[in-house]
One Martini backbone bead per residue (centre of mass of N, CA, C, O) as a GRO file, in nm:
protein
  140
    1MET     BB    1  -2.188  -0.057  14.773
    2LYS     BB    2  -2.421  -0.079  14.567
    3ASN     BB    3  -2.291   0.122  14.368
    4LYS     BB    4  -2.033  -0.043  14.310
    5ILE     BB    5  -2.172  -0.299  14.194
    6SER     BB    6  -2.324  -0.153  13.970
    7LYS     BB    7  -2.071  -0.051  13.819
    8ILE     BB    8  -1.944  -0.328  13.764
    9GLY     BB    9  -2.179  -0.443  13.604
   10TRP     BB   10  -2.166  -0.232  13.375
   11ILE     BB   11  -1.877  -0.290  13.285
   12VAL     BB   12  -1.920  -0.583  13.208
   13PHE     BB   13  -2.148  -0.538  13.007
   14ILE     BB   14  -1.995  -0.345  12.812
   15THR     BB   15  -1.756  -0.530  12.753
   16MET     BB   16  -1.927  -0.760  12.619
   17ILE     BB   17  -2.024  -0.577  12.384
   18ILE     BB   18  -1.750  -0.451  12.272
   19VAL     BB   19  -1.591  -0.701  12.316
   20PRO     BB   20  -1.488  -0.961  12.172
   21SER     BB   21  -1.524  -1.292  12.250
   22GLU     BB   22  -1.229  -1.388  12.183
   23ALA     BB   23  -1.098  -1.199  12.401
   24VAL     BB   24  -1.245  -1.318  12.649
   25TRP     BB   25  -1.209  -1.651  12.570
   26GLY     BB   26  -0.958  -1.714  12.368
   27GLN     BB   27  -1.100  -1.696  12.082
   28ASP     BB   28  -1.115  -1.745  11.728
   29ALA     BB   29  -1.383  -1.676  11.529
   30LYS     BB   30  -1.197  -1.672  11.241
   31ALA     BB   31  -1.107  -1.949  11.237
   32PRO     BB   32  -1.025  -2.194  11.051
   33THR     BB   33  -1.184  -2.530  10.970
   34THR     BB   34  -1.056  -2.577  10.675
   35LEU     BB   35  -0.885  -2.755  10.468
   36THR     BB   36  -0.683  -2.596  10.201
   37LEU     BB   37  -0.621  -2.635   9.863
   38ALA     BB   38  -0.445  -2.394   9.676
   39LYS     BB   39  -0.209  -2.586   9.545
   40ALA     BB   40  -0.146  -2.803   9.245
   41VAL     BB   41   0.157  -2.949   9.100
   42MET     BB   42   0.344  -3.040   8.833
   43CYS     BB   43   0.710  -3.092   8.818
   44GLU     BB   44   1.056  -3.091   8.765
   45ALA     BB   45   1.100  -2.902   9.029
   46ILE     BB   46   1.252  -2.770   9.330
   47GLN     BB   47   1.280  -2.411   9.396
   48GLU     BB   48   1.279  -2.237   9.662
   49TYR     BB   49   0.999  -2.381   9.755
   50ALA     BB   50   0.922  -2.416   9.440
   51PRO     BB   51   0.787  -2.464   9.144
   52ALA     BB   52   0.945  -2.600   8.847
   53ASN     BB   53   0.813  -2.639   8.557
   54PRO     BB   54   0.521  -2.676   8.490
   55ALA     BB   55   0.326  -2.974   8.391
   56VAL     BB   56   0.195  -3.273   8.185
   57VAL     BB   57   0.474  -3.321   8.032
   58PHE     BB   58   0.748  -3.561   8.056
   59SER     BB   59   1.068  -3.648   8.045
   60ILE     BB   60   1.259  -3.923   8.114
   61TYR     BB   61   1.539  -3.746   8.121
   62LEU     BB   62   1.499  -3.602   8.396
   63GLY     BB   63   1.458  -3.844   8.638
   64ARG     BB   64   1.227  -3.644   8.758
   65VAL     BB   65   0.920  -3.591   8.952
   66SER     BB   66   0.685  -3.345   9.093
   67CYS     BB   67   0.471  -3.279   9.381
   68PHE     BB   68   0.294  -2.981   9.454
   69THR     BB   69   0.174  -2.846   9.774
   70GLU     BB   70  -0.073  -2.599   9.897
   71PHE     BB   71  -0.181  -2.480  10.221
   72ASP     BB   72  -0.471  -2.243  10.262
   73PRO     BB   73  -0.556  -2.329  10.530
   74VAL     BB   74  -0.423  -2.461  10.851
   75PRO     BB   75  -0.589  -2.531  11.142
   76GLU     BB   76  -0.424  -2.810  11.187
   77LYS     BB   77  -0.255  -3.066  11.257
   78THR     BB   78  -0.173  -3.289  10.981
   79THR     BB   79  -0.249  -3.516  10.713
   80ILE     BB   80  -0.127  -3.618  10.396
   81HIS     BB   81  -0.155  -3.748  10.051
   82HIS     BB   82   0.052  -3.904   9.797
   83LYS     BB   83  -0.078  -4.075   9.513
   84TRP     BB   84   0.092  -4.288   9.295
   85TYR     BB   85   0.003  -4.349   8.947
   86GLN     BB   86   0.037  -4.620   8.708
   87ASN     BB   87  -0.192  -4.732   8.518
   88ASP     BB   88  -0.383  -4.759   8.789
   89ILE     BB   89  -0.124  -4.814   8.975
   90LEU     BB   90   0.002  -4.830   9.277
   91VAL     BB   91   0.328  -4.719   9.364
   92THR     BB   92   0.293  -4.471   9.580
   93GLU     BB   93   0.280  -4.353   9.930
   94LYS     BB   94   0.272  -4.026  10.079
   95ARG     BB   95   0.326  -3.903  10.401
   96LEU     BB   96   0.219  -3.577  10.529
   97THR     BB   97   0.302  -3.316  10.738
   98ILE     BB   98   0.095  -3.044  10.852
   99ASN     BB   99   0.093  -2.688  10.940
  100PRO     BB  100   0.028  -2.413  11.088
  101PRO     BB  101  -0.128  -2.193  10.879
  102ARG     BB  102   0.076  -2.289  10.649
  103TRP     BB  103   0.160  -2.528  10.369
  104SER     BB  104   0.433  -2.689  10.207
  105SER     BB  105   0.475  -2.965   9.966
  106PHE     BB  106   0.663  -3.264   9.852
  107THR     BB  107   0.699  -3.506   9.587
  108SER     BB  108   0.894  -3.782   9.442
  109VAL     BB  109   1.006  -3.944   9.136
  110GLN     BB  110   1.194  -4.178   8.990
  111LEU     BB  111   1.298  -4.236   8.663
  112ARG     BB  112   1.226  -4.489   8.426
  113GLU     BB  113   1.183  -4.644   8.134
  114SER     BB  114   0.909  -4.792   8.250
  115ASP     BB  115   0.748  -4.494   8.310
  116LYS     BB  116   0.596  -4.474   8.067
  117GLY     BB  117   0.306  -4.275   8.063
  118PRO     BB  118   0.036  -4.271   8.258
  119TRP     BB  119  -0.046  -4.044   8.529
  120ARG     BB  120  -0.116  -4.000   8.891
  121VAL     BB  121  -0.215  -3.772   9.159
  122GLU     BB  122  -0.345  -3.815   9.482
  123VAL     BB  123  -0.498  -3.589   9.701
  124THR     BB  124  -0.524  -3.647  10.054
  125ASP     BB  125  -0.652  -3.675  10.346
  126GLU     BB  126  -0.660  -3.831  10.657
  127ASN     BB  127  -0.956  -3.965  10.545
  128ASP     BB  128  -0.930  -4.009  10.223
  129ASN     BB  129  -1.004  -3.746  10.088
  130LEU     BB  130  -1.044  -3.606   9.791
  131MET     BB  131  -0.886  -3.306   9.658
  132ARG     BB  132  -0.688  -3.406   9.412
  133THR     BB  133  -0.612  -3.450   9.056
  134LEU     BB  134  -0.307  -3.536   8.884
  135ARG     BB  135  -0.229  -3.529   8.542
  136PHE     BB  136   0.023  -3.725   8.356
  137SER     BB  137   0.321  -3.762   8.140
  138ILE     BB  138   0.558  -3.999   8.012
  139THR     BB  139   0.830  -3.944   7.790
  140ASP     BB  140   1.100  -3.913   7.566
   0.00000   0.00000   0.00000
């Protein structure tokens, strides 16, 4: 009996040394812990879930401009915000939910004649920490 217990003890000991702890405890030791903004661009449109014609100057005659963001990794379900400013005045704030393991999203504004001039979109996390500022202009 003592021999049997001794063998089991050695098997457990060797298993703990050889097998990674995440396999034993059901945790992924390499799981990302930080939300990372991998890509952020202003564009004319979204086509097939990707930004089309990225730029920093847009014609008013497009009728619409979009902010595309891609997060990789996304460690857990969370929210981000696209804050649209014209001439340093907040015009609209869009709250977006993003999910693991990676996520892309976009927001758009419809353009009017009065929207000419400098703009920016601030991308922030759920705690309002600034992740990126995208500056662009609307012209004729």
